[in-house]
Short mmCIF file of C-alpha atoms in Angstrom, two decimals:
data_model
loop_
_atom_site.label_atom_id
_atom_site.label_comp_id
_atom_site.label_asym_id
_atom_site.label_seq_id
_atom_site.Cartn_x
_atom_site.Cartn_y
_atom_site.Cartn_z
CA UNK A 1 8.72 -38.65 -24.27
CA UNK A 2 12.77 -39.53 -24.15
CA UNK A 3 14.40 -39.53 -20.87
CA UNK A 4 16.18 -36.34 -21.32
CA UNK A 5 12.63 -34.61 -21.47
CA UNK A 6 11.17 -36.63 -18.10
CA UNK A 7 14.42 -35.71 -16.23
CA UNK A 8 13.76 -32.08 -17.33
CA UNK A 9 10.31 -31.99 -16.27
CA UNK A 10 11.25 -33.85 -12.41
CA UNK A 11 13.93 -31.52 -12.17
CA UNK A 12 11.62 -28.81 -13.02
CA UNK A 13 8.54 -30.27 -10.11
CA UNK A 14 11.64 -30.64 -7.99
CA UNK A 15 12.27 -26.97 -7.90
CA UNK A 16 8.75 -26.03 -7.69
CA UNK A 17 8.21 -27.93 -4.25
CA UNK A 18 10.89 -26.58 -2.72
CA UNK A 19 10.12 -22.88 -3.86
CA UNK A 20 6.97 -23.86 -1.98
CA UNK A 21 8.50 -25.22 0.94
CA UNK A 22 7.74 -23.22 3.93
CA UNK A 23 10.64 -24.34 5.90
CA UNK A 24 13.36 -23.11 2.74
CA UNK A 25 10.93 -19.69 2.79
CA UNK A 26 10.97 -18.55 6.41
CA UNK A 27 15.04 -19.81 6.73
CA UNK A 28 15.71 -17.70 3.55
CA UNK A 29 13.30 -14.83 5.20
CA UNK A 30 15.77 -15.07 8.41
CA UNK A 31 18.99 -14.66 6.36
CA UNK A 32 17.40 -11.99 4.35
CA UNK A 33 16.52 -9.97 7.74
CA UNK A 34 20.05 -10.40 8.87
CA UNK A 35 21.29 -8.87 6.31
CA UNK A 36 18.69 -5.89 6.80
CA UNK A 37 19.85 -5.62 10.51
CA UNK A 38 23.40 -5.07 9.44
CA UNK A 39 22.40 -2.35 7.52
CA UNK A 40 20.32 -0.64 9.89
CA UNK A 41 23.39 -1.36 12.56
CA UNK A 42 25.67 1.09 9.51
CA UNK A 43 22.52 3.66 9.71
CA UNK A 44 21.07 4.20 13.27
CA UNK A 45 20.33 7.51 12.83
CA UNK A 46 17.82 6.77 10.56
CA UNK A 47 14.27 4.87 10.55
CA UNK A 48 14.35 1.97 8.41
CA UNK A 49 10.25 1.17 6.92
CA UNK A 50 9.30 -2.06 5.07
CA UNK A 51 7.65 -1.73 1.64
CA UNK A 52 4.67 -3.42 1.90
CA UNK A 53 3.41 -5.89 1.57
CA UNK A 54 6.95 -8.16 0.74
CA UNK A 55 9.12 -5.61 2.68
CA UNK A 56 7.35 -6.50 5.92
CA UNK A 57 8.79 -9.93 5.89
CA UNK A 58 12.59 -8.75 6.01
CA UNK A 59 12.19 -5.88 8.52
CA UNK A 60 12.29 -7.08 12.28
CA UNK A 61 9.32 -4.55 14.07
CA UNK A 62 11.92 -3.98 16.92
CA UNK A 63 14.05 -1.91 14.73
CA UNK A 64 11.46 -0.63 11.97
CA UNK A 65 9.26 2.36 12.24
CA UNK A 66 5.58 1.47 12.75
CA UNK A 67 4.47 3.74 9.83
CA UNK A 68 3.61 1.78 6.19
CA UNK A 69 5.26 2.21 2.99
CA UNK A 70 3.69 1.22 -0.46
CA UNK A 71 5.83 1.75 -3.19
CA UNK A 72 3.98 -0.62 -6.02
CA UNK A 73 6.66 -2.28 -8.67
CA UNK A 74 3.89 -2.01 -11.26
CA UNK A 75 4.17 1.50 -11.31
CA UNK A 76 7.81 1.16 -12.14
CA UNK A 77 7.22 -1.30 -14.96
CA UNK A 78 8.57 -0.98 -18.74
CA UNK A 79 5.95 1.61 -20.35
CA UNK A 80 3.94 1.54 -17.06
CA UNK A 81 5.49 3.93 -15.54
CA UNK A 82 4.09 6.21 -13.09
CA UNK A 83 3.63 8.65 -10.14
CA UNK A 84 0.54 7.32 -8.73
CA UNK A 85 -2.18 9.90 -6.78
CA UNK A 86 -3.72 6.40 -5.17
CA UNK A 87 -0.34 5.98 -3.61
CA UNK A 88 1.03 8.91 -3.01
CA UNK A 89 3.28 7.96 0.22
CA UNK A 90 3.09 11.99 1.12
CA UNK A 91 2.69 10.75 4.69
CA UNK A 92 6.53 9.99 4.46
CA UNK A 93 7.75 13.37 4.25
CA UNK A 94 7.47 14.66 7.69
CA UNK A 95 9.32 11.52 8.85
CA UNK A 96 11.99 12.25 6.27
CA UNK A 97 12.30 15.88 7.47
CA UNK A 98 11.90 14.71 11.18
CA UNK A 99 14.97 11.85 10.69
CA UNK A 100 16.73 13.36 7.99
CA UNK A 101 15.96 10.49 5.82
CA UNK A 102 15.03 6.86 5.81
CA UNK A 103 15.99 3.52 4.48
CA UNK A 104 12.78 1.67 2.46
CA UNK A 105 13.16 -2.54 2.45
CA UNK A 106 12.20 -4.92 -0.35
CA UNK A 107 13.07 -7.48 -2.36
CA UNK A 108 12.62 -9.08 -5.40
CA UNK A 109 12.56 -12.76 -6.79
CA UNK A 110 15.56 -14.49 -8.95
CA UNK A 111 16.45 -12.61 -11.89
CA UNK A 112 17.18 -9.21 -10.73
CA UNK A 113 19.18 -7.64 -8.28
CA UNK A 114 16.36 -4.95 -7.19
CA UNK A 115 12.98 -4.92 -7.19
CA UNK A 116 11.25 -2.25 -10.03
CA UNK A 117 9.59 -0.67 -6.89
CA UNK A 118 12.92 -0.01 -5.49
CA UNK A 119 14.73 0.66 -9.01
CA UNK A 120 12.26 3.03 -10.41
CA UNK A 121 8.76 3.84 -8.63
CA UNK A 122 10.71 5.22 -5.57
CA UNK A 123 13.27 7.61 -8.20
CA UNK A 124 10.17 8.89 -9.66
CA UNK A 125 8.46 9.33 -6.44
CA UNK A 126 11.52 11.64 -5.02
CA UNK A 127 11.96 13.53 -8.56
CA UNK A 128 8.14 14.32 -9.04
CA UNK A 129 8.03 15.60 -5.08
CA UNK A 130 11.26 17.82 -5.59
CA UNK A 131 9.91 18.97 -8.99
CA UNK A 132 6.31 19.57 -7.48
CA UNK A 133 7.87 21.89 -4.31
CA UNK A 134 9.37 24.25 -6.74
CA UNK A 135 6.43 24.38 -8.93
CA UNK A 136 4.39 25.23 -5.48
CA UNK A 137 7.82 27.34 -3.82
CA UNK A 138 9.68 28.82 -6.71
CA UNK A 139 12.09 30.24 -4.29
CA UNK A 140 13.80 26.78 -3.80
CA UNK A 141 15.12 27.18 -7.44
CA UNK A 142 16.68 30.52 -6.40
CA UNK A 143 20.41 29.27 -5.83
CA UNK A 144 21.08 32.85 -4.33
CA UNK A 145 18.79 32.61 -1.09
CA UNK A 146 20.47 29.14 -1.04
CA UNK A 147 23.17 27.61 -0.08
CA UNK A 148 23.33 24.39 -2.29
CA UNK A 149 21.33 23.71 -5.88
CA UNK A 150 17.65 22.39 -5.67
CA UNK A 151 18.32 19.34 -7.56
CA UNK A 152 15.69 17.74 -9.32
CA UNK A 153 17.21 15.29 -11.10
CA UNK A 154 15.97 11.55 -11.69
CA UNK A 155 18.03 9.13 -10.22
CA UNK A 156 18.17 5.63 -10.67
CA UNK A 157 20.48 2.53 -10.38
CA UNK A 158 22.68 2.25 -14.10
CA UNK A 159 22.55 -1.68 -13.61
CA UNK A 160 18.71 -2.02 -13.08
CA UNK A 161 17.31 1.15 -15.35
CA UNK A 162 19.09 1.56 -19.21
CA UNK A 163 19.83 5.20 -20.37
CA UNK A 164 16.73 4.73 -22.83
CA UNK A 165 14.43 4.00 -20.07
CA UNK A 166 15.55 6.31 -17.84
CA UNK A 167 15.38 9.11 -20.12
CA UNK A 168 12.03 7.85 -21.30
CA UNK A 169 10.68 8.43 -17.58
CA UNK A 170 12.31 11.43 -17.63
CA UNK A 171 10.44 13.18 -20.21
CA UNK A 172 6.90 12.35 -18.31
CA UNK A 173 8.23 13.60 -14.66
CA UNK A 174 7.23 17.68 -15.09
CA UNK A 175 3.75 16.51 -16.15
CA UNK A 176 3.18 14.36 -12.97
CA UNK A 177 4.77 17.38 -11.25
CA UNK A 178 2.70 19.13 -12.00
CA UNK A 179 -0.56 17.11 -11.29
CA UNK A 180 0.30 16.44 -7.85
CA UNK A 181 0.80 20.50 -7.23
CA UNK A 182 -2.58 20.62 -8.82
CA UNK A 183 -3.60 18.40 -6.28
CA UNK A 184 -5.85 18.43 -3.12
CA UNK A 185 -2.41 17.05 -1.05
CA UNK A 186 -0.50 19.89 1.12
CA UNK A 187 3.36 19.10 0.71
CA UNK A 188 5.90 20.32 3.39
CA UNK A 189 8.77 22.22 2.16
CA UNK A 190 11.26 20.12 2.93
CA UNK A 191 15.16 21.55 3.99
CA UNK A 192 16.58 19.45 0.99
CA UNK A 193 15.68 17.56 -2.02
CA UNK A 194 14.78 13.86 -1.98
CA UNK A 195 17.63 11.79 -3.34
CA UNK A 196 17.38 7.77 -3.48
CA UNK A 197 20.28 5.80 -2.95
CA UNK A 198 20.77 1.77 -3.34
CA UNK A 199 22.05 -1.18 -1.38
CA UNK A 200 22.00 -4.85 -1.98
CA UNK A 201 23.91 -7.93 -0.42
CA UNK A 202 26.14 -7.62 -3.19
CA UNK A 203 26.91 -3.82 -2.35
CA UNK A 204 30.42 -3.72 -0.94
CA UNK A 205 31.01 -0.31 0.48
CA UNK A 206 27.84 1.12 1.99
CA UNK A 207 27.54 4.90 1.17
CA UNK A 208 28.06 7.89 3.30
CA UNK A 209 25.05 9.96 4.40
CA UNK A 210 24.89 13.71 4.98
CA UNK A 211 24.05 13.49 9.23
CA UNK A 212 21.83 15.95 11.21
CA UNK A 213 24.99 17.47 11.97
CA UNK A 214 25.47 18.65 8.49
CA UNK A 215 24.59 22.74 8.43
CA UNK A 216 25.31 22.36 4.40
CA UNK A 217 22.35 19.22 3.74
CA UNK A 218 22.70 18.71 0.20
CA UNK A 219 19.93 15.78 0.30
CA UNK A 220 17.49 14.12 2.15
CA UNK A 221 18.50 10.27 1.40
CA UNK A 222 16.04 7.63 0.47
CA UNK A 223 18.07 4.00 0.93
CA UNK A 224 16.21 1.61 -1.39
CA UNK A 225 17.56 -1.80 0.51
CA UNK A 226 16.79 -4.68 -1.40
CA UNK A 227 17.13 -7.40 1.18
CA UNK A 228 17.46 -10.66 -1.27
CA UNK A 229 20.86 -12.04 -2.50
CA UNK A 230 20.79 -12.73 -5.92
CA UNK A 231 20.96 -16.18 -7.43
CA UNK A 232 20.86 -17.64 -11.03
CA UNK A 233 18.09 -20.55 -10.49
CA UNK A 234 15.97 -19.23 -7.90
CA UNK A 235 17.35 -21.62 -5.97
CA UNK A 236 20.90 -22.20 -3.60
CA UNK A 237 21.29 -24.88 -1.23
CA UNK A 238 22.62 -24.25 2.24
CA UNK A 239 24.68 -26.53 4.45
CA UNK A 240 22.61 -25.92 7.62
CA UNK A 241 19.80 -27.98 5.79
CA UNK A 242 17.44 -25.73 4.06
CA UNK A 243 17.63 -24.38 -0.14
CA UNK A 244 17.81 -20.63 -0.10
CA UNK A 245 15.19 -18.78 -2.37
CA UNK A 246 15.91 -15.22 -3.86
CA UNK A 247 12.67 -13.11 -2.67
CA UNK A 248 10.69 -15.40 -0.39
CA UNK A 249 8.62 -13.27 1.18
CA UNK A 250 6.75 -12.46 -2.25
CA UNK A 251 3.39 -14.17 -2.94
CA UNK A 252 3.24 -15.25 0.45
CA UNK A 253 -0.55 -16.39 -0.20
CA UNK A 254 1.05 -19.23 -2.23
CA UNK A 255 3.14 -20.79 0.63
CA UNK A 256 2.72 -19.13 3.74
CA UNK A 257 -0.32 -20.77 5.14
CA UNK A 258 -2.32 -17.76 6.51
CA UNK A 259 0.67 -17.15 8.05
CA UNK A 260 1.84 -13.44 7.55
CA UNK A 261 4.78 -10.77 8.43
CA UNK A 262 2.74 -9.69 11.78
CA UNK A 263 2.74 -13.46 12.98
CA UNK A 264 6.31 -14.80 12.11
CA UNK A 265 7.93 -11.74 13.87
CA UNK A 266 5.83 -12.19 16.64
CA UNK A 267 6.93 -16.33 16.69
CA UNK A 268 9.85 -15.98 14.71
CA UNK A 269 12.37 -17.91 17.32
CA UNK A 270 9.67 -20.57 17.74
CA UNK A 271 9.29 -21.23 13.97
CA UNK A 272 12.83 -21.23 12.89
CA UNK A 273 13.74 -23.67 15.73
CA UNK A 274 10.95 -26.00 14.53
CA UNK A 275 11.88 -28.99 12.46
CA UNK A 276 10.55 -28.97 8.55
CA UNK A 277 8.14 -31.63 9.45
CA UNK A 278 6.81 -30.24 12.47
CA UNK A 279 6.33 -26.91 10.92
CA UNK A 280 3.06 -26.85 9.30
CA UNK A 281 1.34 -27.86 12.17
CA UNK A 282 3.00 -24.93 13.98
CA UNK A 283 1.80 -22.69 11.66
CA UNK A 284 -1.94 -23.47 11.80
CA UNK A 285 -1.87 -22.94 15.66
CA UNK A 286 -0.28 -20.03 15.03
CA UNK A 287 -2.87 -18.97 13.06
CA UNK A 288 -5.75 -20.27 14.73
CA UNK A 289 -4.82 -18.51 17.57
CA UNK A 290 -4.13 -14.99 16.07
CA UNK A 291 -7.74 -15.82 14.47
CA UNK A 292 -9.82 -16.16 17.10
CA UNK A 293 -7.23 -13.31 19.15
CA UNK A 294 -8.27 -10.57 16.56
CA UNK A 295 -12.30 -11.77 17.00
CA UNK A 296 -12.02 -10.81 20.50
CA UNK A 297 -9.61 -7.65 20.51
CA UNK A 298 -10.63 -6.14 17.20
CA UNK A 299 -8.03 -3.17 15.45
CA UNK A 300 -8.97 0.68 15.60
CA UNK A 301 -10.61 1.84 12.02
CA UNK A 302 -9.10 4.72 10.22
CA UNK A 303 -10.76 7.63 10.31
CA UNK A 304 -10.92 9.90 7.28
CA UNK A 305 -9.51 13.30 8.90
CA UNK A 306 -10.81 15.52 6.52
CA UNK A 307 -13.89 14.76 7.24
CA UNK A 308 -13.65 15.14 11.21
CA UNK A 309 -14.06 11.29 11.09
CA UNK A 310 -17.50 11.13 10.48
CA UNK A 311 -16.33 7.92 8.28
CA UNK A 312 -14.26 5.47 9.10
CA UNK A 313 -12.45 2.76 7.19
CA UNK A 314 -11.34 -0.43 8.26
CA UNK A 315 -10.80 -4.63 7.36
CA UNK A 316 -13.88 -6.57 8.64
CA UNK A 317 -11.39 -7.69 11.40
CA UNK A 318 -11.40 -4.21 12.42
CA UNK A 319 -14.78 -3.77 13.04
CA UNK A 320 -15.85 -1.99 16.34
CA UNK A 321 -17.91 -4.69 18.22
CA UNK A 322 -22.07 -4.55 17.84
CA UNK A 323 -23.69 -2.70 19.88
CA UNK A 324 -25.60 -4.30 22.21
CA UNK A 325 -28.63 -2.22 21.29
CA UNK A 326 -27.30 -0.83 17.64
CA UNK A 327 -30.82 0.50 17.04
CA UNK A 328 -30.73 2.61 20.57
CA UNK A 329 -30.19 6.56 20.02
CA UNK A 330 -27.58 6.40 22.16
CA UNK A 331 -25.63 4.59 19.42
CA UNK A 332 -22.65 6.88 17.72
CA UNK A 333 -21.45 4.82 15.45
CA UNK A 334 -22.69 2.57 12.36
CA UNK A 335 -21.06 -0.19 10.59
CA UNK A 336 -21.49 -1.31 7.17
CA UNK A 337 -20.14 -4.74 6.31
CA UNK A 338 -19.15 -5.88 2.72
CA UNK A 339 -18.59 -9.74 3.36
CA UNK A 340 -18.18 -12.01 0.66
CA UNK A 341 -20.57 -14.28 -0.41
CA UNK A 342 -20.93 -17.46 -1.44
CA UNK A 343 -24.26 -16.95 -2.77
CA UNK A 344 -25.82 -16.43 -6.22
CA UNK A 345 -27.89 -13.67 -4.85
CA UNK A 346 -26.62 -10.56 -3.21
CA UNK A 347 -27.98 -10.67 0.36
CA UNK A 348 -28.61 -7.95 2.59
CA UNK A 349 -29.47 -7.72 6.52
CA UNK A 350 -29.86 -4.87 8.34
CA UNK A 351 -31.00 -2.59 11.18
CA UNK A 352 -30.99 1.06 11.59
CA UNK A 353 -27.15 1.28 12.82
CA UNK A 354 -25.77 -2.27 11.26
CA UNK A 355 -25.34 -3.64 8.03
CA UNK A 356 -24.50 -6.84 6.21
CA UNK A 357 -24.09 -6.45 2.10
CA UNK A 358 -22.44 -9.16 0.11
CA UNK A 359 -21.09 -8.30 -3.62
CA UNK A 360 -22.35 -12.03 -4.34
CA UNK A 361 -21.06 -13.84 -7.21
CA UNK A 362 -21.70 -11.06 -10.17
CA UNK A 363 -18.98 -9.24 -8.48
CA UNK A 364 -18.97 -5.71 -10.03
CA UNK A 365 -22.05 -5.66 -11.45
CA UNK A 366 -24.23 -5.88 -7.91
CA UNK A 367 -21.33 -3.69 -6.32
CA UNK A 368 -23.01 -0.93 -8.86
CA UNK A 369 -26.45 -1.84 -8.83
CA UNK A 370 -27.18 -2.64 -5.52
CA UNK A 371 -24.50 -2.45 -2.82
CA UNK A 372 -23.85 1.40 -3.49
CA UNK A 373 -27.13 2.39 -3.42
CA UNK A 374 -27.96 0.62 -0.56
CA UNK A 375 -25.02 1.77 1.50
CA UNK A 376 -25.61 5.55 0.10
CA UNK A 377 -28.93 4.99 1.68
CA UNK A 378 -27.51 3.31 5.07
CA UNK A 379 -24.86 5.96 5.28
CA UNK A 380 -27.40 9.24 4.82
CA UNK A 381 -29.72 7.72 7.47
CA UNK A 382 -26.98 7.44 9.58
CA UNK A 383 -24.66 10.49 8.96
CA UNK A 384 -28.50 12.88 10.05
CA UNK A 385 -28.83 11.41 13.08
CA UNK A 386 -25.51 12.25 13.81
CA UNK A 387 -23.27 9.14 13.78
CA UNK A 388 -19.94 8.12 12.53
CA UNK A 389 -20.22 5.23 9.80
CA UNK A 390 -17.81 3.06 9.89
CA UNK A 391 -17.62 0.82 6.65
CA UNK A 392 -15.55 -2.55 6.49
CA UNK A 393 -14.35 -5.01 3.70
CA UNK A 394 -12.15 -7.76 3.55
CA UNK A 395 -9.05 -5.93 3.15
CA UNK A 396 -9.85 -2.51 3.92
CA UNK A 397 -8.80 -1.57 1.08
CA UNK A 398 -10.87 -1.82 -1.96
CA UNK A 399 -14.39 -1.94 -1.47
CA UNK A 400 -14.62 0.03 1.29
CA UNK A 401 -12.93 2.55 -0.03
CA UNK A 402 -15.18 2.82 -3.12
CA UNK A 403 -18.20 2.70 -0.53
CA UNK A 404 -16.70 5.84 1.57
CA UNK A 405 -15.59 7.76 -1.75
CA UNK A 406 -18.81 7.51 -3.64
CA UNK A 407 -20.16 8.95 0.24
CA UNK A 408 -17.73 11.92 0.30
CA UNK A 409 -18.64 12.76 -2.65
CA UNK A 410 -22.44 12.95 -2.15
CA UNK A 411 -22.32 14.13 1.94
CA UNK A 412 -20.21 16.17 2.24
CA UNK A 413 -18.68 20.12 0.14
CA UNK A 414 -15.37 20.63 -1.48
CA UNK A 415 -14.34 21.88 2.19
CA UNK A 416 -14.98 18.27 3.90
CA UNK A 417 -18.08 20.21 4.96
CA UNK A 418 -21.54 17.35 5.99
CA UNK A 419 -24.25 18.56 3.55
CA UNK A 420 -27.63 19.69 5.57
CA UNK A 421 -30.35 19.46 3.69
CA UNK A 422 -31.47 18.42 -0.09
CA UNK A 423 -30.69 22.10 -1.77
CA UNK A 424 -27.46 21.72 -0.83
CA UNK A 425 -26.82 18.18 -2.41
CA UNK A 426 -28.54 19.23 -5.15
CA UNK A 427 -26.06 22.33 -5.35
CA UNK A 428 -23.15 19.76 -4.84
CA UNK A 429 -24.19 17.17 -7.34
CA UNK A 430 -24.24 19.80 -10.23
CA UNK A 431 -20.31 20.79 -9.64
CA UNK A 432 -19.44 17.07 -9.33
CA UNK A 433 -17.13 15.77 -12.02
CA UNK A 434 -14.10 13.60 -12.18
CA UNK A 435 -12.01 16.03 -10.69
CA UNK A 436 -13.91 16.28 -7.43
CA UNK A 437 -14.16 12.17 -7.11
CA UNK A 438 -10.41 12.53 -7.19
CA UNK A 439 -9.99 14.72 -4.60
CA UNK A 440 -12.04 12.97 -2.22
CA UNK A 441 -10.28 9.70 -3.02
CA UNK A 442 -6.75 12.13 -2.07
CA UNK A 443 -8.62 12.73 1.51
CA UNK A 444 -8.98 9.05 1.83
CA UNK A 445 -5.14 7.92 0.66
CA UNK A 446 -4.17 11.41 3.58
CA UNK A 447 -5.49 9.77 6.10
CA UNK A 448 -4.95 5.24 4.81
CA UNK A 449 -1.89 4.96 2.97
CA UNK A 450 -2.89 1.72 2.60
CA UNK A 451 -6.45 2.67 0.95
CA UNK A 452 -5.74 0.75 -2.72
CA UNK A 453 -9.06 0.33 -4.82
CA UNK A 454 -8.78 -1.72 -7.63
CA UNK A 455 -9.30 0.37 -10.74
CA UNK A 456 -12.60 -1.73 -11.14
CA UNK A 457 -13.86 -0.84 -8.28
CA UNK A 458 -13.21 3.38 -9.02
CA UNK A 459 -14.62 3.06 -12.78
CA UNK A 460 -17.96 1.63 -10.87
CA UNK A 461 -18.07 4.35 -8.44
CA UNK A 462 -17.28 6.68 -10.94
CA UNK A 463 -20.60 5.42 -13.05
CA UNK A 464 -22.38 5.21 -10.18
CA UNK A 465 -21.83 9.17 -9.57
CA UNK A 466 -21.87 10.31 -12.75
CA UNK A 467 -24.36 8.32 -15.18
CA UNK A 468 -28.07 8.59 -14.34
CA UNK A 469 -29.52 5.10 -12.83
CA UNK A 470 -31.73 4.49 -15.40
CA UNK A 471 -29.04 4.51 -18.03
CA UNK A 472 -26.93 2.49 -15.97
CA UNK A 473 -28.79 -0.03 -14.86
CA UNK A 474 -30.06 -0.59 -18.76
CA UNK A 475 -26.31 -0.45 -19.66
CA UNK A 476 -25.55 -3.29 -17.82
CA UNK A 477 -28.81 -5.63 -18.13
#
């Protein structure tokens, strides 16, 4: 190889390691979140939210809102565009109408200026809700009974989105209107119309927002704040001894160490006054404490409401603590524990009020054949003798959520109603289609915005519901 191509490739390994660096990521985090403080200093009067999960890095918890956001950037992609039912983000709106609007952090890595979340998922999101309340309230299009124009319009940022793409999304927004007024979610009528607005380092005059004060509100705004400078190599040294990176708090599995957004804001003035090489070792304490901190403390489970909480979802970290008798009648509550395994075979241990099944190493395949029916089994014991089940993966957010749909589904009526005896399941099971799996999955995002099955894991509780056993286990021998 000539020495132009070995100084290429250094220069290139160069760049890589200190993208990596942890010390360059959380400095470029902390000038990031300044920047997001000066903007909430301009805006006061309204709650500023992090879009998870990258948003959460730039957004100090002492002047966010403790409610999540999760506006996904892949539903804003080129030809992927969409107004997702999974995350519908309806538990915004009565903050919006509460506040009179909100500002939504994010940021994006070098190359753009804002993140396709930010750019495009959150314009949809505002022009299929405003197109959805006048499909379910007609009278908001009635200009006479009002004082300004219901405006529907899609919005979005001329230097991110190109008048071919935007009009290309604007052709599909009436028909994912309409499917989310078709839909099992109850939207408020809000005052105004949902309007997203944009600011980024490089803005230079921050816009003016209609104010509670305003009798005449033409909109409810929606900032999109994307918190990341933007550079033209991904990389921009700084004199106070660390190389800024555009978007740092992205892929933070890659660099971050187990750390996370919870634990630098809780240790942020400790771990920006630490020198580089001292750092790592910070970190792991950092997390070894909040490790063996959440084994003893433990978070609440979500409850799904419509359902009068008779299941619960959570992270395994979230787990209630074991009964000391979990077999006693006394016992109100069950848990059901999808741990990964390192096994070849799926392994299961149990007793009447605690469970322990592990996907194993086929993955998919034993999450159909063997940890659904098991936990449909483990769930119906427990659900007749009157408990909550509460049922825990390692996020919270995938398996157990297939676990508790494909249980919603078969437990409990249309009306979130606990099915009695066999005639009635029987009764249930012949109205169940794709339609009602949806719903039930709409009761789950209601209540855990942050309930996001992989679309895996819905197509295998989908066969599990729908194709008889024996076909499906054949199907997949």
């Amino acid at each position: 190889m000539d020495p132009q191509g070995i100084r290429t490739i250094d220069t290139l390994s160069i760049l890589r390691k200190e993208s990596l660096d942890i010390f360059n990521r959380l400095h470029s985090i902390a000038e990031d979140a300044a920047f997001v403080r000066q903007v909430r200093a301009a805006y006061p009067a309204i709650p500023l939210l992090p879009n998870l999960r990258c948003g959460s890095w730039y957004a100090d918890p002492k002047i966010s809102a403790k409610i999540p956001a999760y506006f996904k950037s892949t539903d804003g992609h080129f030809n992927n565009w969409s107004f997702n039912l999974r995350r519908s983000n309806l538990h915004l709106l009565p903050l919006i109408m509460e506040e009179n609007g909100l500002i939504l952090v994010d940021s994006t890595r070098a190359g753009k200026r804002i993140p396709d979340a930010l750019s495009k998922t959150v314009p949809i999101w505002c022009a299929v809700i405003n197109r959805a309340l006048v499909i379910l309230h007609p009278e908001l299009s009635n200009e006479e009974k009002r004082r300004t124009k219901w405006d529907s319009a899609l919005y979005t940022p001329p230097s991110a989105v190109s008048r071919q793409e935007h009009a290309q999304i604007e052709q599909r927004l009436d028909s994912w209107a309409r499917a989310l007024a078709d839909s099992s979610f109850v939207l408020p009528v809000l005052p105004a119309p949902l309007r997203p607005m944009w600011i980024t380092p490089g803005t230079t005059t921050f816009p003016a927002l209609p104010t509670k004060d305003n009798d005449n509100l033409d909109f409810l705004p929606v900032v999109c704040l994307s918190a990341s400078k933007q550079i033209e190599q991904g990389l921009e040294r700084r004199s106070c001894g660390f190389s800024y990176i555009q978007g740092s708090g992205d892929d933070h599995e890659l660099w971050g160490m187990g750390l996370t957004p919870e634990l630098f804001w809780a240790n942020h003035d400790e771990l920006l006054a630490t020198e580089r090489h001292q750092l790592p070792d910070l970190v792991s304490r950092v997390v070894s404490v909040h490790m063996l901190s959440c084994k003893r403390e433990g978070q609440l489970p979500t409850p799904v409401a419509k359902v009068d909480g008779r299941l619960l979802i959570c992270a395994i970290g979230e787990v209630p603590e074991t009964p000391k008798q979990p077999d006693s009648e006394e016992t109100d509550i069950a848990c059901l524990i999808l741990t990964p395994s390192i096994e070849q075979q799926t392994t299961s241990t149990s007793s009447k009020s605690y469970i322990h099944l592990a996907p194993g190493k086929k993955g998919q395949t034993d999450f159909l054949q063997i940890v659904l029916p098991q936990s449909m089994d483990f769930i119906a014991k427990n659900l007749a003798l009157g408990r909550r089940v509460c049922i825990a993966c390692e996020s919270g957010k995938d398996y157990s959520v297939g676990v508790a749909l494909a249980a919603l589904q078969l437990f409990f009526t249309d009306r979130g109603t606990l099915l009695r005896n066999d005639a009635e399941k029987e009764k249930s099971s012949n109205k169940m289609d794709k339609n009602t799996i949806r719903t039930r999955l709409e009761w789950i995002v209601a209540s855990r915005p942050q309930a996001n099955p992989s679309r895996t894991t819905l197509k295998r509780v989908n066969e599990f519901l729908l194709t008889p056993s024996s076909f499906r286990i054949a199907s997949k021998s």
